[in-house]
Coordinates of C-alpha atoms in Angstrom, one line a residue:
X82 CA -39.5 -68.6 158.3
X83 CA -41.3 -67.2 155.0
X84 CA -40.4 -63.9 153.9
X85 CA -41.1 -61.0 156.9
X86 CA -41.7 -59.3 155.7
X87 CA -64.3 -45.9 171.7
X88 CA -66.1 -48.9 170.5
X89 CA -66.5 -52.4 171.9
X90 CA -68.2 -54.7 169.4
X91 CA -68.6 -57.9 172.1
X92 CA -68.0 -59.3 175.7
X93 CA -65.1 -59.1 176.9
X94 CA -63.0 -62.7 178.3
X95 CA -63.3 -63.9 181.4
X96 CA -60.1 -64.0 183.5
X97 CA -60.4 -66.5 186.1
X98 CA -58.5 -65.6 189.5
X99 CA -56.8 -67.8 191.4
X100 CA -56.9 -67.7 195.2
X101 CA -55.3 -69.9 198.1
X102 CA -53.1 -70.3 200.9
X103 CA -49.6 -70.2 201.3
X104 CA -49.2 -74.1 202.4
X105 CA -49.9 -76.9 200.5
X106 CA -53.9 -77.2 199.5
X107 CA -56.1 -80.2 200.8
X108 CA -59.5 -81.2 199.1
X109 CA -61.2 -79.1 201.3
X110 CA -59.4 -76.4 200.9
X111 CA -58.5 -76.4 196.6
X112 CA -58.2 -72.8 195.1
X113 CA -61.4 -72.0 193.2
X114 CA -61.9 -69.5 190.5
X115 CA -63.0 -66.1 191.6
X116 CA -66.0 -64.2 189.5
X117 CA -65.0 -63.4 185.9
X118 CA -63.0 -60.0 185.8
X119 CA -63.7 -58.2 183.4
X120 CA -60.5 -56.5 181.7
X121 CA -60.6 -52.7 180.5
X122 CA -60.1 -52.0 177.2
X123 CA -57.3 -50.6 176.0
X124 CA -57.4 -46.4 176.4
X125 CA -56.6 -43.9 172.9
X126 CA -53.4 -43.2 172.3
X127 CA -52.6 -39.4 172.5
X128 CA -50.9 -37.9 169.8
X129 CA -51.1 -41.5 167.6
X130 CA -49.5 -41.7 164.4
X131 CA -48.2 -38.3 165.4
X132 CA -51.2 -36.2 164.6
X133 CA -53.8 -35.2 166.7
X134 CA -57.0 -35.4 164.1
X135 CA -56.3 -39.4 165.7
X136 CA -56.9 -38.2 169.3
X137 CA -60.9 -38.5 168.5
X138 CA -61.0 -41.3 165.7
X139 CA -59.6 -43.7 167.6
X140 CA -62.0 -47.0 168.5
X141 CA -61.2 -50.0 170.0
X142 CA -63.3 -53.3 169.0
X143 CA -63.1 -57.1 170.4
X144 CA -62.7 -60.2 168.6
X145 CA -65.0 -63.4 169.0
X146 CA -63.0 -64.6 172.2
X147 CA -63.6 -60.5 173.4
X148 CA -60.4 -60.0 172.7
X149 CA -60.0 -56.0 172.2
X150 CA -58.4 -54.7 168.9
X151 CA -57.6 -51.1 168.5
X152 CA -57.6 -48.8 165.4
X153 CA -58.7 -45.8 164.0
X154 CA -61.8 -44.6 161.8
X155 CA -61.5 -41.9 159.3
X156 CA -64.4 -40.8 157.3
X157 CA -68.1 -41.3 157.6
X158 CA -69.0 -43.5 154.0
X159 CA -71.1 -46.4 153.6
X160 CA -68.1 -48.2 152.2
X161 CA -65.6 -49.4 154.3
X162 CA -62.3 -50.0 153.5
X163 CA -60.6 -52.3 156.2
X164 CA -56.6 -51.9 156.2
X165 CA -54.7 -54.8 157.5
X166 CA -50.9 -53.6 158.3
X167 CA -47.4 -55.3 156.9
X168 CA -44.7 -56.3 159.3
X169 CA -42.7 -54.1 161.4
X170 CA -45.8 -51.3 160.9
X171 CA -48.8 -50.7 162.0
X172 CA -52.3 -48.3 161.4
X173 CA -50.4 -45.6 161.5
X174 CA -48.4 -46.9 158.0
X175 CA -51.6 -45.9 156.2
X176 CA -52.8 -42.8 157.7
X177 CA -51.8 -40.7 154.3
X178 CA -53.6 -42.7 151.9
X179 CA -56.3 -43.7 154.3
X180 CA -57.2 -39.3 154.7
X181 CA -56.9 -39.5 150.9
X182 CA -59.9 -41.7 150.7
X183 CA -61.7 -40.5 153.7
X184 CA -62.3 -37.6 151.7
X185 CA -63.2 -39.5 148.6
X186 CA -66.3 -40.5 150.3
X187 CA -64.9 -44.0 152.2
X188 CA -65.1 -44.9 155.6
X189 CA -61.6 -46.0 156.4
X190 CA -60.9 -48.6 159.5
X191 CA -57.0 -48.7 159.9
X192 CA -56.2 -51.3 163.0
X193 CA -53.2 -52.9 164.5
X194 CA -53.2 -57.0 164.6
X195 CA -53.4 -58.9 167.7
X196 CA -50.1 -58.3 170.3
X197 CA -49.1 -55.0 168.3
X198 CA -49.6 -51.6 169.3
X199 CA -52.1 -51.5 172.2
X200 CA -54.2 -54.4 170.4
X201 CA -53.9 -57.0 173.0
X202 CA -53.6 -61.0 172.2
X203 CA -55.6 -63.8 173.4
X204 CA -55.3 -67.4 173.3
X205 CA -56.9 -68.0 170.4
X206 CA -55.7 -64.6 168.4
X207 CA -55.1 -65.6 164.8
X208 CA -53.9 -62.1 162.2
X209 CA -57.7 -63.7 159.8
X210 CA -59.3 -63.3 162.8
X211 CA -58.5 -59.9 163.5
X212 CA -59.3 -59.0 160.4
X213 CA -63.0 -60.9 160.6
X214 CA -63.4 -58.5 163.7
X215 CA -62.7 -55.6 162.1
X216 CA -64.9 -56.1 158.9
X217 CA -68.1 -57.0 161.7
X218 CA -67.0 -53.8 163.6
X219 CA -67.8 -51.6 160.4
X220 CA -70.6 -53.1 159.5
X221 CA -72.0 -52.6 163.0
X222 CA -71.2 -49.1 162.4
X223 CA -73.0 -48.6 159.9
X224 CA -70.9 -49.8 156.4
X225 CA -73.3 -51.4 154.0
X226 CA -69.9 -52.9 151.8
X227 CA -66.4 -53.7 153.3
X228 CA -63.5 -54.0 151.4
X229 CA -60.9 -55.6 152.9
X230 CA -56.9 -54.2 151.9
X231 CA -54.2 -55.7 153.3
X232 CA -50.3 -54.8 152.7
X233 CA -47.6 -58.1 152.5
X234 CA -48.6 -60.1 155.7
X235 CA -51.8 -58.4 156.1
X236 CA -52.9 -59.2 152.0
X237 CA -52.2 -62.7 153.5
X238 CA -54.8 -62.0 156.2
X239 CA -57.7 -60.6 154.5
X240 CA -56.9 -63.2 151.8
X241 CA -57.5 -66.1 154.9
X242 CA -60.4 -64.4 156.2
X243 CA -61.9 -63.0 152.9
X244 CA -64.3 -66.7 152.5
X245 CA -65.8 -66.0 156.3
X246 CA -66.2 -62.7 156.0
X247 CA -68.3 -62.4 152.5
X248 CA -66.4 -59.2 152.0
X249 CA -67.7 -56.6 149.0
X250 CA -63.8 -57.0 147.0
X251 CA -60.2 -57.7 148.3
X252 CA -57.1 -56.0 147.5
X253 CA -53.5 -57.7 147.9
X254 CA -50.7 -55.1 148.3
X255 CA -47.1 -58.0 148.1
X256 CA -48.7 -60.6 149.8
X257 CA -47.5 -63.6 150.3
X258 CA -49.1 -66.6 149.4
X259 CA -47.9 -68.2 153.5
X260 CA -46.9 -66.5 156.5
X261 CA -47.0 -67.3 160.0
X262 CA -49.3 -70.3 159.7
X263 CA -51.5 -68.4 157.8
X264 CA -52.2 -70.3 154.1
X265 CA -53.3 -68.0 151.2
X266 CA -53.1 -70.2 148.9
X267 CA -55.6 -72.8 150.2
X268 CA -58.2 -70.2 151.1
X269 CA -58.3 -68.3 147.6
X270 CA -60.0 -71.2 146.1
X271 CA -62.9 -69.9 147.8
X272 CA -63.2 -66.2 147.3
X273 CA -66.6 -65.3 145.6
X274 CA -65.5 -61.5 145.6
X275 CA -63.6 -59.5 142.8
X276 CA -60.2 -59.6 144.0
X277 CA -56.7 -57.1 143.0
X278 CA -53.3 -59.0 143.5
X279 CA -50.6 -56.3 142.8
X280 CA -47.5 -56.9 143.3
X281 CA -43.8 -55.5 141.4
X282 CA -41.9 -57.2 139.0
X283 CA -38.6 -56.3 140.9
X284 CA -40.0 -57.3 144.5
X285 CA -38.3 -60.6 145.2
X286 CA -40.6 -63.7 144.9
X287 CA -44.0 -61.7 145.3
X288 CA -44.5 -61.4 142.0
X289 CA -44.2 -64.9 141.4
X290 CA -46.5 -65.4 144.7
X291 CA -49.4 -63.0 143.0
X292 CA -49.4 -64.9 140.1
X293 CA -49.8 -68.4 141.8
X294 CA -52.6 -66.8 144.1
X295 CA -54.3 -64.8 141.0
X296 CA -54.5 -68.9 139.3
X297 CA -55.4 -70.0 142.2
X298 CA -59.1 -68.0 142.3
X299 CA -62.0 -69.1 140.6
X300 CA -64.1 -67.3 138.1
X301 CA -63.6 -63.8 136.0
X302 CA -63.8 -61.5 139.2
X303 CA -59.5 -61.6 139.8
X304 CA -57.6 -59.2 138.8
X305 CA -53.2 -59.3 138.8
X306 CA -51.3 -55.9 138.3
X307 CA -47.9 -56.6 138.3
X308 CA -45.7 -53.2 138.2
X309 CA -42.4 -52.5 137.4
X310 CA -40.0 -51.7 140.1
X311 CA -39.8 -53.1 143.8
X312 CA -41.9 -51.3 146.1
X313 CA -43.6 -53.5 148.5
X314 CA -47.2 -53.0 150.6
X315 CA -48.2 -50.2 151.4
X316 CA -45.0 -48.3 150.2
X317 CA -47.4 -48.3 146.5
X318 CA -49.3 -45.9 148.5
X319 CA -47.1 -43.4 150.0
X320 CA -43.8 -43.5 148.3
X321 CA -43.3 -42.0 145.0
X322 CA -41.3 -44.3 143.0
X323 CA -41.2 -46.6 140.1
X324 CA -44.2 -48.2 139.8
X325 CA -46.4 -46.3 142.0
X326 CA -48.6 -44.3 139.6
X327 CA -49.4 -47.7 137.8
X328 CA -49.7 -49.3 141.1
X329 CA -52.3 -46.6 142.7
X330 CA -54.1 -45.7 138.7
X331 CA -54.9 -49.8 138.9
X332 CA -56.6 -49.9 142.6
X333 CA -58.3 -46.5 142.4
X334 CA -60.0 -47.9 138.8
X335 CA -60.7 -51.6 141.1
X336 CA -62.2 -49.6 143.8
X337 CA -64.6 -47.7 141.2
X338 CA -65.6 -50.6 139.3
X339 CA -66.2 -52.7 141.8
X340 CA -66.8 -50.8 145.4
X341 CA -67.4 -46.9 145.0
X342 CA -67.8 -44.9 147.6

């Protein structure tokens, strides 16, 4: 495998019930599906990410098949910054970063993808997916420019989705140009938005991946930062370490130029 790295916005699935007999059905007597069911969504998560601001920002969302996502929205801003999470984290690997800019003047929509935390997975749950759901779900609320960020898998995301979604800019923290089915590298071709791929020199094969994505998009609207070190994702963010200040001066100065709060 590649490198591993509350609000409902539409209707939920129908989940067809089964009923019957114990023996073995004739014609006549066939199970049928029940009525639709409709399935709760998911309930907050006390004490999430260990701090209890969360308790009453948390907001849960559905994907086109109503599949329910759940996150968390810091910050009242008519830009929106949606953050897609690496793997083996989730919203919570943001929160630090994600106050910093809530008080900045951005709204901030942190989620978890499909099947992690209590974001629950559907048939047809695809990572670009989740990430077109969240970007409706804050413009429904009220965000007049999304930005989608995405950390190593999740810059692979919004980087799939960014051509559907007709974002404001992208941002690329160590993405990979392929993961999990998920091909980067053939969607770039059609971003229309400025776009940030930044990525460390020292980071195994990322570098190399942000380049080939970076030559990969059209026009004058790309940006590449590579910086030196070998932090990865979201550890730019919220780890200080080589690379970091160059890492965080670069986005802050994309953000300004080309999405300000």
């Amino acid at each position: 495998m590649r490198r591993t790295l509350a609000l409902v916005a539409a209707p939920v699935a129908a989940l067809l019930v089964l009923t019957g007999c114990g023996s073995s059905p004739s014609p006549s007597s066939a199970p049928t599906p029940s009525a639709p069911a409709a399935e709760p969504a998911p309930s907050p998560t006390p004490g999430r990410c260990t701090d209890p601001e969360l308790d009453t920002r948390q907001v849960t969302f559905a994907d086109a098949q109503g599949v329910y996502l759940t996150g968390y929205v810091l910050g009242t801003g008519r830009t929106a910054l949606v953050l897609a999470p690496q793997a083996s984290a989730n919203a919570c690997s943001w929160l630090s970063w994600a106050k910093q800019q809530a008080a900045a003047g951005y709204r901030v929509l942190a989620f978890d993808f499909n099947g992690e935390g209590r974001s629950r997975r559907g048939p047809g749950s695809t990572m670009p997916g989740d990430v077109t759901a969240a970007a409706a779900f804050a413009r429904a609320q009220g965000a007049t420019a999304v930005v989608l960020i995405g950390a190593s898998r999740g810059g692979t995301a919004v980087l799939a989705a960014a051509p559907a979604v007709n974002p404001t800019a992208v941002v690329s923290l160590s993405a990979p140009s392929s993961y999990s089915g998920m091909d980067a590298l053939a969607a770039v071709p059609k971003l229309t938005a400025p776009v940030l791929y930044l990525a460390a020199t020292g980071d195994s094969g990322f570098a190399e991946d942000a380049r080939a994505l970076h030559a990969a998009t059209p026009g004058d609207r790309r940006t590449l930062q590579l910086v030196p070190g070998a932090l990865h994702g979201t550890a730019f963010l919220t780890i200080t370490a080589e690379g970091a200040p160059e890492a965080i001066t670069a986005l802050t100065a994309f953000l300004k130029a080309n999405a300000p709060a």
